[in-house]
mmCIF file of C-alpha atoms and ligand atoms in Angstrom:
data_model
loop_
_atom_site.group_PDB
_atom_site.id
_atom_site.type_symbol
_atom_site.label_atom_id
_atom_site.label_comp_id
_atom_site.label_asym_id
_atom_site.label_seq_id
_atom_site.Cartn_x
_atom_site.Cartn_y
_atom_site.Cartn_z
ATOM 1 C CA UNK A 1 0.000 0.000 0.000
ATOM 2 C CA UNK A 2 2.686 2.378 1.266
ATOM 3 C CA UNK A 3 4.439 1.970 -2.413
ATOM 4 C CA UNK A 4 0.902 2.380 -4.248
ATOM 5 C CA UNK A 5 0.798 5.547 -2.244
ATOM 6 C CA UNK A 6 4.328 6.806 -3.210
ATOM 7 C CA UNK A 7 3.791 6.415 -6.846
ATOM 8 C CA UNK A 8 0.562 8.040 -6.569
ATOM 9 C CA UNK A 9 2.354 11.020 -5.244
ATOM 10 C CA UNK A 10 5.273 10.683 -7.535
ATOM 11 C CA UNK A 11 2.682 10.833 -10.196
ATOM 12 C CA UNK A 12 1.000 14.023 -8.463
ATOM 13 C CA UNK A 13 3.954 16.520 -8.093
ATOM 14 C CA UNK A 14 5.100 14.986 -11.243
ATOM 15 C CA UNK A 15 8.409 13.333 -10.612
ATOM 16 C CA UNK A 16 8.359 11.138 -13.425
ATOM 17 C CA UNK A 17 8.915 14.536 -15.481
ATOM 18 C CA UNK A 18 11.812 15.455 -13.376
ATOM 19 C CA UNK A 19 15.118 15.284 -15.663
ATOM 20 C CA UNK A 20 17.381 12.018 -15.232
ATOM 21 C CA UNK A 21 14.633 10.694 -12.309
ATOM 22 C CA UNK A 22 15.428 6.815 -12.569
ATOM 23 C CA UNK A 23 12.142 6.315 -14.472
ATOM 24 C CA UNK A 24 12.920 8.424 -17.190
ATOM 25 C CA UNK A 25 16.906 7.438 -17.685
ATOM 26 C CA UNK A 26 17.033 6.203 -21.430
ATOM 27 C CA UNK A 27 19.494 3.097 -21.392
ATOM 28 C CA UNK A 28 22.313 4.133 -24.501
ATOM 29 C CA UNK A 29 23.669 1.675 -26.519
ATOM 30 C CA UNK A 30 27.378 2.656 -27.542
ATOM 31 C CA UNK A 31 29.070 0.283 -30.134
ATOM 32 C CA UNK A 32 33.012 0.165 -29.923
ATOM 33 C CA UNK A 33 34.908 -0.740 -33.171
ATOM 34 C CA UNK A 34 38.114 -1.538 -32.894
ATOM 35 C CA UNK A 35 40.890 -2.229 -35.361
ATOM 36 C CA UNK A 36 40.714 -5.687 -35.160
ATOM 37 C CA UNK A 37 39.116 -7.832 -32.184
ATOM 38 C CA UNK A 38 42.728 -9.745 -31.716
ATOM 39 C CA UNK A 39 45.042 -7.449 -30.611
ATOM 40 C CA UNK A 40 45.913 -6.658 -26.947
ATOM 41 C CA UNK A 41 45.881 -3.154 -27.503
ATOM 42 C CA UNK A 42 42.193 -2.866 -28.294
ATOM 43 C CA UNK A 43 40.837 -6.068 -25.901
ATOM 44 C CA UNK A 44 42.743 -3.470 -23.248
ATOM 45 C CA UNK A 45 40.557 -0.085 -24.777
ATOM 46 C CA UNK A 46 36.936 -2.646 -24.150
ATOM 47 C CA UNK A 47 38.217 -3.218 -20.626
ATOM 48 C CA UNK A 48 38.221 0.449 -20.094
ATOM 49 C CA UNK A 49 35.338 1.163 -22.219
ATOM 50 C CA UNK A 50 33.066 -1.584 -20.119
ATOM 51 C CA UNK A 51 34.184 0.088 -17.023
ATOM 52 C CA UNK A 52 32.768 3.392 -17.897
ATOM 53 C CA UNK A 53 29.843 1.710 -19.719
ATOM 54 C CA UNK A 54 29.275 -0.284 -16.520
ATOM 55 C CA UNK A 55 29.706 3.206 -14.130
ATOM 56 C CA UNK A 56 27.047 5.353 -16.952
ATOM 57 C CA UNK A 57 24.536 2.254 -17.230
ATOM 58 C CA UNK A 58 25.343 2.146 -20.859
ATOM 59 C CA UNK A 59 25.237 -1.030 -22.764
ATOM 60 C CA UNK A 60 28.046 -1.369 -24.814
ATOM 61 C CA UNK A 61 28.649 -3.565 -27.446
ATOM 62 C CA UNK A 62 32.024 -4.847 -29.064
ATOM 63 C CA UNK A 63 32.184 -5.843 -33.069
ATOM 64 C CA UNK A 64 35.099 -5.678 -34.819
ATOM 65 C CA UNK A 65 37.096 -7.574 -37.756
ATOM 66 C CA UNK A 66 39.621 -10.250 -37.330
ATOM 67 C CA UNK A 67 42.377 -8.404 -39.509
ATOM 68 C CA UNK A 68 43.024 -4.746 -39.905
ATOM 69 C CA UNK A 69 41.720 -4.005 -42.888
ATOM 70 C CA UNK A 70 39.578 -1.228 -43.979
ATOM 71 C CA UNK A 71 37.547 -3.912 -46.876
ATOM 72 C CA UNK A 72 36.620 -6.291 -43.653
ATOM 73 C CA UNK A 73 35.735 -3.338 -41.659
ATOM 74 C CA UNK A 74 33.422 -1.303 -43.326
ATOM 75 C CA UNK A 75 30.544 -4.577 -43.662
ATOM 76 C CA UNK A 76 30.979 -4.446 -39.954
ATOM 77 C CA UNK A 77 30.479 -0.980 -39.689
ATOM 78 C CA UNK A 78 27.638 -1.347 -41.805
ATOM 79 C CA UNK A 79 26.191 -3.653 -39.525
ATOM 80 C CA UNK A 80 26.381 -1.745 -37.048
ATOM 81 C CA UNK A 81 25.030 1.387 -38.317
ATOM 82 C CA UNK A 82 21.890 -1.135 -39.508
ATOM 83 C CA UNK A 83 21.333 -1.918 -35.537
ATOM 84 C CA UNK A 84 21.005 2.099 -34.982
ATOM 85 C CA UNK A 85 22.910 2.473 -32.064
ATOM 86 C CA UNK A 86 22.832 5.993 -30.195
ATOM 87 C CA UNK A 87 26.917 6.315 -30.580
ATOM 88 C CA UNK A 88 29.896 4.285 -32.384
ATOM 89 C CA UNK A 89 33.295 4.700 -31.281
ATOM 90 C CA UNK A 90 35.761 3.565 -34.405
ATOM 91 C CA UNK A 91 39.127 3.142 -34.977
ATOM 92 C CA UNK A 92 39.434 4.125 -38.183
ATOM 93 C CA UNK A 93 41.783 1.210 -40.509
ATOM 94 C CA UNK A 94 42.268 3.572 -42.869
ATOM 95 C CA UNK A 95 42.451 8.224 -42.740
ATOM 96 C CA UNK A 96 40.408 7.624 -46.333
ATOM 97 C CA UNK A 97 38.091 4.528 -46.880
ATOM 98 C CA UNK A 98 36.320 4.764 -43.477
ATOM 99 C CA UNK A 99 35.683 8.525 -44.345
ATOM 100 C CA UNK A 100 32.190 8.110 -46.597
ATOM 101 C CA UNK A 101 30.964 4.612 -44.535
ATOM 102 C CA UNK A 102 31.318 7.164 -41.313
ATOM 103 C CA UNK A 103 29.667 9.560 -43.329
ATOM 104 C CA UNK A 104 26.490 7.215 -43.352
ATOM 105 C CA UNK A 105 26.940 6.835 -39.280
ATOM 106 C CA UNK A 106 26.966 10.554 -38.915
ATOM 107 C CA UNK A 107 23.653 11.229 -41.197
ATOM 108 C CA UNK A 108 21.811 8.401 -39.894
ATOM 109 C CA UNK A 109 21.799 10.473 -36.567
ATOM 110 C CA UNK A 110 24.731 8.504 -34.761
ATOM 111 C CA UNK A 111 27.163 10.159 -32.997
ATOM 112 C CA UNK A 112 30.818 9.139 -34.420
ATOM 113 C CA UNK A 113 33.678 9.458 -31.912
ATOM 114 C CA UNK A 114 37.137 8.021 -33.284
ATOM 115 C CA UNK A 115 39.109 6.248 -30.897
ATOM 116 C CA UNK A 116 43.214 5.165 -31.413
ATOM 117 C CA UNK A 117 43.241 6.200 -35.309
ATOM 118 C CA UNK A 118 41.438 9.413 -36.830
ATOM 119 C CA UNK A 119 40.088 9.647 -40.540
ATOM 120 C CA UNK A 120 40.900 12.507 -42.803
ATOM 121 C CA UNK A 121 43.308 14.976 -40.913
ATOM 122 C CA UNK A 122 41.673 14.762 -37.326
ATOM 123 C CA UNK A 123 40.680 17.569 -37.002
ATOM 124 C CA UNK A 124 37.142 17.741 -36.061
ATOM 125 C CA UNK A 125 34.118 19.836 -35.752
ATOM 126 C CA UNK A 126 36.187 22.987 -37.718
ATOM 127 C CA UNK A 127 32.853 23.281 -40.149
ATOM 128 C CA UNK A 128 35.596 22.334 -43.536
ATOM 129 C CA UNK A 129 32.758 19.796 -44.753
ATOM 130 C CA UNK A 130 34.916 17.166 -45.392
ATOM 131 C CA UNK A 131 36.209 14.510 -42.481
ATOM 132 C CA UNK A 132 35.139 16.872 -39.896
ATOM 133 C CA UNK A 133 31.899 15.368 -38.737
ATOM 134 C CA UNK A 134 33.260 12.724 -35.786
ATOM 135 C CA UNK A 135 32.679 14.382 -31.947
ATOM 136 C CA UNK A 136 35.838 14.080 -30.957
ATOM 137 C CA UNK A 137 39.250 12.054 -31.400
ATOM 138 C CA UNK A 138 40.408 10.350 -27.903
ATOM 139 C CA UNK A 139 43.633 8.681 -28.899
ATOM 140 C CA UNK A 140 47.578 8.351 -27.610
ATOM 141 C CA UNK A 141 49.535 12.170 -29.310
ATOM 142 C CA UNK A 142 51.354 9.637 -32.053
ATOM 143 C CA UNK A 143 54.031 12.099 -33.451
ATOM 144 C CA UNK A 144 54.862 12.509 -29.646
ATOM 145 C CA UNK A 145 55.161 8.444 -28.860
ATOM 146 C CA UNK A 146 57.090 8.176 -32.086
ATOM 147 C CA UNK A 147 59.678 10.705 -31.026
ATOM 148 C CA UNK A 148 59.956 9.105 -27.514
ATOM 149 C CA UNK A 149 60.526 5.771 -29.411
ATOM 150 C CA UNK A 150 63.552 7.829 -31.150
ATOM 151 C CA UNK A 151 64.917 8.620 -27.966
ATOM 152 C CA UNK A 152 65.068 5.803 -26.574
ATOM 153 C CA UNK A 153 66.698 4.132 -29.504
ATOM 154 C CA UNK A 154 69.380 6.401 -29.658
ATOM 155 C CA UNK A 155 70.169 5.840 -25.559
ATOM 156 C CA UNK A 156 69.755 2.381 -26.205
ATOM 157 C CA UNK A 157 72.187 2.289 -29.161
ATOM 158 C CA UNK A 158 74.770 4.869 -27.814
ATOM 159 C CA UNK A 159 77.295 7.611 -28.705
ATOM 160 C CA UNK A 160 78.229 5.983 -31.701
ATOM 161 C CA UNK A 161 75.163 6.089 -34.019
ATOM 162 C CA UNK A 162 74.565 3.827 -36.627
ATOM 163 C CA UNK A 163 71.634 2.396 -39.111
ATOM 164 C CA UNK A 164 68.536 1.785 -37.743
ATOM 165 C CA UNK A 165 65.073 1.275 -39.598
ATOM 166 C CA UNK A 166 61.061 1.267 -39.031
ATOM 167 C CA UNK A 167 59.095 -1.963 -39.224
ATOM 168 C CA UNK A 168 55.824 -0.729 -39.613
ATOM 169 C CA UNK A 169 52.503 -1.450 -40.787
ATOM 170 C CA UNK A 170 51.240 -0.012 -44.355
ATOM 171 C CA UNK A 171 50.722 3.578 -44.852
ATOM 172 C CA UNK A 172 47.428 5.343 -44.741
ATOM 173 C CA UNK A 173 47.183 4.652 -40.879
ATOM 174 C CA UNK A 174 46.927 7.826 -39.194
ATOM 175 C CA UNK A 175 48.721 6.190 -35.828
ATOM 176 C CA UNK A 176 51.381 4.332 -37.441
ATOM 177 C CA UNK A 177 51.980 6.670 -39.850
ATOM 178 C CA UNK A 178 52.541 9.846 -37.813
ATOM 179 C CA UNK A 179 54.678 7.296 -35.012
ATOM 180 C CA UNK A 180 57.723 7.053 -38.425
ATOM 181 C CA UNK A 181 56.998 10.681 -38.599
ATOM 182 C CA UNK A 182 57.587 11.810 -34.808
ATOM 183 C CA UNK A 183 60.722 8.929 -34.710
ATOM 184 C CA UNK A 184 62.245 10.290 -37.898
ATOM 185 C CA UNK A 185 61.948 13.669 -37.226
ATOM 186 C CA UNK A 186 63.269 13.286 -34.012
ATOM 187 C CA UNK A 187 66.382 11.886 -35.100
ATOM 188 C CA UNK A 188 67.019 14.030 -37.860
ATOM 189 C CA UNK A 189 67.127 17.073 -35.683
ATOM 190 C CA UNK A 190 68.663 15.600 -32.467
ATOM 191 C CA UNK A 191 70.836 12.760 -33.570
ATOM 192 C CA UNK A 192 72.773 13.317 -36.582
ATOM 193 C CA UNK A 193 75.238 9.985 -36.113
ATOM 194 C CA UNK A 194 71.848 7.520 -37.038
ATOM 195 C CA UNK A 195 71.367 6.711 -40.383
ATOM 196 C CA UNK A 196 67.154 5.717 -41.122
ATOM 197 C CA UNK A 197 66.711 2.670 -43.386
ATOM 198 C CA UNK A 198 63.902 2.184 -45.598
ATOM 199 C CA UNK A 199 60.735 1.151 -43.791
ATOM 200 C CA UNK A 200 59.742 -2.010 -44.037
ATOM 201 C CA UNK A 201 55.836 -2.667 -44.475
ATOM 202 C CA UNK A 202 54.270 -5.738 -42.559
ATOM 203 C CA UNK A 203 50.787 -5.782 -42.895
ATOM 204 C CA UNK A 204 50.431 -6.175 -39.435
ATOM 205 C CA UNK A 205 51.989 -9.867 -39.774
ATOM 206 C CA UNK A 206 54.812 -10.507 -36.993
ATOM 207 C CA UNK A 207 56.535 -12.869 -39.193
ATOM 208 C CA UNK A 208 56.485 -11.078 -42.162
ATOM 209 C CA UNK A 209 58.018 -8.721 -40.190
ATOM 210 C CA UNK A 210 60.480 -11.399 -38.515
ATOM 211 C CA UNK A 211 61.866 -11.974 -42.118
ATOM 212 C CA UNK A 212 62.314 -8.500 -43.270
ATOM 213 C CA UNK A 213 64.720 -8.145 -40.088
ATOM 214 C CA UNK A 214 66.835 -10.778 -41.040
ATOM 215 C CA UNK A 215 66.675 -9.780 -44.478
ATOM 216 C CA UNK A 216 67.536 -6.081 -43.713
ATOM 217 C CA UNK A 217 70.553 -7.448 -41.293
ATOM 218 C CA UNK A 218 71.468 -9.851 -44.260
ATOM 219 C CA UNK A 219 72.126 -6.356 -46.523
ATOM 220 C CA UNK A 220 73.581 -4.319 -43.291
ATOM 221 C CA UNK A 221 75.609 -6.685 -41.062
ATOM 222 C CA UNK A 222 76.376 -2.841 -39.487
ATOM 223 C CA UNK A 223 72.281 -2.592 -38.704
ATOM 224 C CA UNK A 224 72.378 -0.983 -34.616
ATOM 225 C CA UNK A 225 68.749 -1.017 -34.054
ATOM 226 C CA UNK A 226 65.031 -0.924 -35.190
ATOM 227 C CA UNK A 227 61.461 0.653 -34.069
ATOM 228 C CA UNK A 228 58.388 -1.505 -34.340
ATOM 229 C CA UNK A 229 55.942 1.338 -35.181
ATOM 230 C CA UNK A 230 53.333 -1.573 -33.667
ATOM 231 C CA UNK A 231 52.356 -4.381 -31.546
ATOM 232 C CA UNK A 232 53.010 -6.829 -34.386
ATOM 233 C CA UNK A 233 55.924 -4.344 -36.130
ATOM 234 C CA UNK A 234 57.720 -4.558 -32.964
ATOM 235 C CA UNK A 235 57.200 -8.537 -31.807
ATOM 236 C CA UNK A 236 58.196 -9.362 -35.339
ATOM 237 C CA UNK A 237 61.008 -7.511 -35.549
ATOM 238 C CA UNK A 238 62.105 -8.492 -31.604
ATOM 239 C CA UNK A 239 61.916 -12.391 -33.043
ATOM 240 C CA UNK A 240 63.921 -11.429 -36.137
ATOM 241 C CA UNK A 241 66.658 -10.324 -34.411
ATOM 242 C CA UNK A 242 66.448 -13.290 -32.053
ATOM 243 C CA UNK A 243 66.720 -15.516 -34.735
ATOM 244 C CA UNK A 244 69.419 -13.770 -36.510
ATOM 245 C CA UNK A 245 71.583 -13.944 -33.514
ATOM 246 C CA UNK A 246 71.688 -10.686 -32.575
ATOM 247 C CA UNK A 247 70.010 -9.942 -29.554
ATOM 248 C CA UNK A 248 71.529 -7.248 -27.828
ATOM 249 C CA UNK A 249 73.559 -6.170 -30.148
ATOM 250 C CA UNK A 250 70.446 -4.800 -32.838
ATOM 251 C CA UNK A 251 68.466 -3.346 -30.528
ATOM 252 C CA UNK A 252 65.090 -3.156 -30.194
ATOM 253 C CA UNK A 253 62.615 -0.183 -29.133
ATOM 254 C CA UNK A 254 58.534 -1.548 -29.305
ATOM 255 C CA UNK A 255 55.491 0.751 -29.580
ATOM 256 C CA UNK A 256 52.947 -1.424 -27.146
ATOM 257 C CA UNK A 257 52.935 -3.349 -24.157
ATOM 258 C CA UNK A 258 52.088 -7.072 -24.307
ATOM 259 C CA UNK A 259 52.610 -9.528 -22.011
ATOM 260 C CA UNK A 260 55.113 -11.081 -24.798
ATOM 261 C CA UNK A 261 57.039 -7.790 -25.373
ATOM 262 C CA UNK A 262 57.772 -6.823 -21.492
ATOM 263 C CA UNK A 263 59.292 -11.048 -21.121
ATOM 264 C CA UNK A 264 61.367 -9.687 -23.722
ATOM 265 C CA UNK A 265 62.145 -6.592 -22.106
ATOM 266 C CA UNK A 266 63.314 -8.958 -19.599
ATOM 267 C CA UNK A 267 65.353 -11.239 -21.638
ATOM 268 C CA UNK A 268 67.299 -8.278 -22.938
ATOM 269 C CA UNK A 269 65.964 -9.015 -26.560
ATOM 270 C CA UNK A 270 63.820 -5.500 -26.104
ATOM 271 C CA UNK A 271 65.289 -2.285 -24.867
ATOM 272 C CA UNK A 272 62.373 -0.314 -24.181
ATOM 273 C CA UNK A 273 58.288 -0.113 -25.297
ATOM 274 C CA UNK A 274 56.081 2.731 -25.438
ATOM 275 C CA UNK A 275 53.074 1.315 -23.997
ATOM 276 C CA UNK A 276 50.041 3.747 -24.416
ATOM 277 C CA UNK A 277 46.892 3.767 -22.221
ATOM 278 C CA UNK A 278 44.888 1.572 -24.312
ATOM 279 C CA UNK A 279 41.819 1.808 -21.177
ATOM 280 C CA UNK A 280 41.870 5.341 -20.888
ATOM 281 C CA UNK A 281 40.805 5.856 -24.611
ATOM 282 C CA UNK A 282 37.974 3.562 -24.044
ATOM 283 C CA UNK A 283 37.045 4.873 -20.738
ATOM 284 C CA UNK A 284 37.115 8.470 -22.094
ATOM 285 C CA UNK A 285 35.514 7.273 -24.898
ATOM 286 C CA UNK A 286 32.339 5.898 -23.731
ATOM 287 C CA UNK A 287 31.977 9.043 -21.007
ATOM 288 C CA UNK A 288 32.493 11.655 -24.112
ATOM 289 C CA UNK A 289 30.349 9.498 -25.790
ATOM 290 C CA UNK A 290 27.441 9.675 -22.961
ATOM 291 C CA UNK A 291 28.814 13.692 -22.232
ATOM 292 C CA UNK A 292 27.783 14.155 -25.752
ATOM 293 C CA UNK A 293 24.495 12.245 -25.785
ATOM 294 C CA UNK A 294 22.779 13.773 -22.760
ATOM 295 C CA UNK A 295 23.706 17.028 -24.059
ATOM 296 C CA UNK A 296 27.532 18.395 -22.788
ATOM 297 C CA UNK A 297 29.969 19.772 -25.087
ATOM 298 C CA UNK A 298 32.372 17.210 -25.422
ATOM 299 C CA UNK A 299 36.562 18.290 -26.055
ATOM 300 C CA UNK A 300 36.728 18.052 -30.056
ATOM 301 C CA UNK A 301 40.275 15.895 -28.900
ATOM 302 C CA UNK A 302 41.306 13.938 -25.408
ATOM 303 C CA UNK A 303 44.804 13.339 -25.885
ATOM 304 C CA UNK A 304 45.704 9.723 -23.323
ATOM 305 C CA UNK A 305 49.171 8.971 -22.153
ATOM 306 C CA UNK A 306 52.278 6.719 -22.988
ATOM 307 C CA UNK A 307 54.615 4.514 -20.255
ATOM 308 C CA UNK A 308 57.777 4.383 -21.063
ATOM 309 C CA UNK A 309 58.489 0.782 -19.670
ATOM 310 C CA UNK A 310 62.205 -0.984 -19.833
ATOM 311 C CA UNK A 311 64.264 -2.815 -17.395
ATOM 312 C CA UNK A 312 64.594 -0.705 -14.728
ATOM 313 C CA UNK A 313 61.202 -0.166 -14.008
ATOM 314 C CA UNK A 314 59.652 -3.585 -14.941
ATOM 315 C CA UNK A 315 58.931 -4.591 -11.710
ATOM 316 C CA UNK A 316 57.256 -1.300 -10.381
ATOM 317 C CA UNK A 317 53.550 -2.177 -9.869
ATOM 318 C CA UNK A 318 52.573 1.869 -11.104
ATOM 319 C CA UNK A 319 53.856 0.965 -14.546
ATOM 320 C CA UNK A 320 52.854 -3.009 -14.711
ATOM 321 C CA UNK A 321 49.461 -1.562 -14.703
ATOM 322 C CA UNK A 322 49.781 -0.382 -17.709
ATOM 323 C CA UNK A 323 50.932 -3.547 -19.495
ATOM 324 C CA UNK A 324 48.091 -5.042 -22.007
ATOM 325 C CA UNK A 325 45.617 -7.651 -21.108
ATOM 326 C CA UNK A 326 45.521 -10.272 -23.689
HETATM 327 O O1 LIG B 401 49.385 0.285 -31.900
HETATM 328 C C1 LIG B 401 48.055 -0.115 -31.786
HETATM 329 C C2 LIG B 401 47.165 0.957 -32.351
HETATM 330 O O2 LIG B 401 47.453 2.186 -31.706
HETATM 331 C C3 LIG B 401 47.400 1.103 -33.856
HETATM 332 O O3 LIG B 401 46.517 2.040 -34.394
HETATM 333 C C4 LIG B 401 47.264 -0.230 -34.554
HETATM 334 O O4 LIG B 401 48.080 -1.186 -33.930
HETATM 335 C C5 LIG B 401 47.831 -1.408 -32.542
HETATM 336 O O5 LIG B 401 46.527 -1.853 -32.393
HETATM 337 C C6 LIG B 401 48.735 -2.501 -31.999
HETATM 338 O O6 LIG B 401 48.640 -3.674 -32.737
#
């Protein structure tokens, strides 16, 4: 009776009416896209994105391609459009192919957020017309990470200098490609003694990568070191110089944090990674995503932080945090 009674009331003064009153609270559905479903990096960003999902009442849903590839991507993304969710968070395979399927997102009334990659430029909301639709952009500041990858090469190698090279992905990745950028520019103005190879394109396959390091060491018996622009780029290239021999002396700076690279970092085979904050995008992603839904300006970029992580701080629980969940 005393509940019949309270509703009654509710009803009266008109509570139901009142803004975000439980009754009212519309559930949002929020899909997250990743690059590919395998990859630590992005089973990391769903962790983070579930927790902030979980803390909002959101219901968020995870779909996603087994490859990186912008032709496998876009039927999912088409999928998901179909099912009308209220946002998508995307990381873009590719800064022009996902530009017109977003397009459809954006004018079927979903709210695009990019998350890791951007499409066009990334630069958002600046009224241009062209890739400038998506919220926001919540990602790592690649150019940044790349030039902290340089660094840490060039301690690694030493006073000497030498040849070094990028395993990397395929251009046309916004991430990858402005990580060569940041580490190239970084040693061309700060250290003149390293000599940069030509990159060598993976497709996101550690062995192909594996075999281009032996068969870049097989050309430059002089090689000092090399920057996997990647999680695959770098394991690849961490296991090609293992098999040629040469751990330790070619070093080895990773971009990512996997369980696999850090028991490398402590086998000596890899000098240093650049993990980024893989949970924080997500986290940040599905709160701008909810920010922007219930009606808050939401920043046009978040930019999420890197760990530099080697040997001497393997061990320190404040940085094993940030290692990947697989
Ligand atoms: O490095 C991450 C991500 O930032 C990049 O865009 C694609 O590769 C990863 O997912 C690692 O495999």
């Amino acid at each position: 009776l005393k509940t019949v009674a309270a509703l009654a009331l509710g009803g009266a003064i008109g509570l139901s009416a009142v803004p975000g009153h439980a009754q009212d609270k519309k559930t949002y559905t929020v899909a997250l896209i990743p690059g590919l479903t395998t990859d630590a990096f992005y089973i990391t960003m769903r962790k983070g994105a579930q927790a902030a999902a979980d803390a909002l009442g959101v219901t968020l849903v995870f779909q996603g391609a087994p490859e990186f590839n912008p032709v496998l991507q876009v039927p999912v993304l088409d999928a998901t459009i179909a099912r009308k969710p209220d946002a998508i968070l995307i990381a873009p395979t590719d800064t022009t192919q996902l530009v017109e399927p977003l397009r459809r997102a954006s004018e079927a009334g979903i709210a695009v957020i990019t998350v890791d990659t951007f499409i066009g430029e990334g630069k958002y909301q600046t009224g241009a017309g062209n890739a400038d639709f998506p919220v926001s952009y919540i990602a790592s500041d690649n150019v940044l990470g790349g030039r902290m990858a340089a660094r840490a090469l060039a301690t690694a190698i030493g006073e000497g200098g030498g040849k070094v090279y990028v395993s990397n992905v395929k251009p046309g990745i916004s991430t990858t490609d402005q990580r060569e950028a940041g580490f190239k520019a970084e040693l061309a103005e700060n250290f003149p003694a390293i000599t940069v190879l030509e990159t060598q394109y993976n497709e996101n396959d550690a062995n192909r990568a594996a075999s281009q390091l032996q068969a870049v060491y097989a050309r430059n018996s002089d090689l000092k070191g090399v920057f996997g622009a990647n999680l695959f780029s770098a394991l690849g290239a961490g296991n090609g110089v293992s098999q040629a021999g040469q751990s330790g002396n070619v070093k080895v700076v990773a971009f990512d944090a996997p369980g696999s690279i850090v028991d490398n970092i402590k086998s000596g085979l890899v000098d240093a990674a650049i993990a980024q904050h893989p949970a924080e995008i997500g986290y940040y992603g599905v709160m701008s995503a909810y920010a922007h839904l219930t009606g808050q300006s939401v920043p046009v970029s978040i930019g999420t932080g890197f760990t530099v992580i080697d040997k001497t701080n393997i061990t320190d629980p404040n940085v094993v945090k940030y290692v990947y969940s697989e």
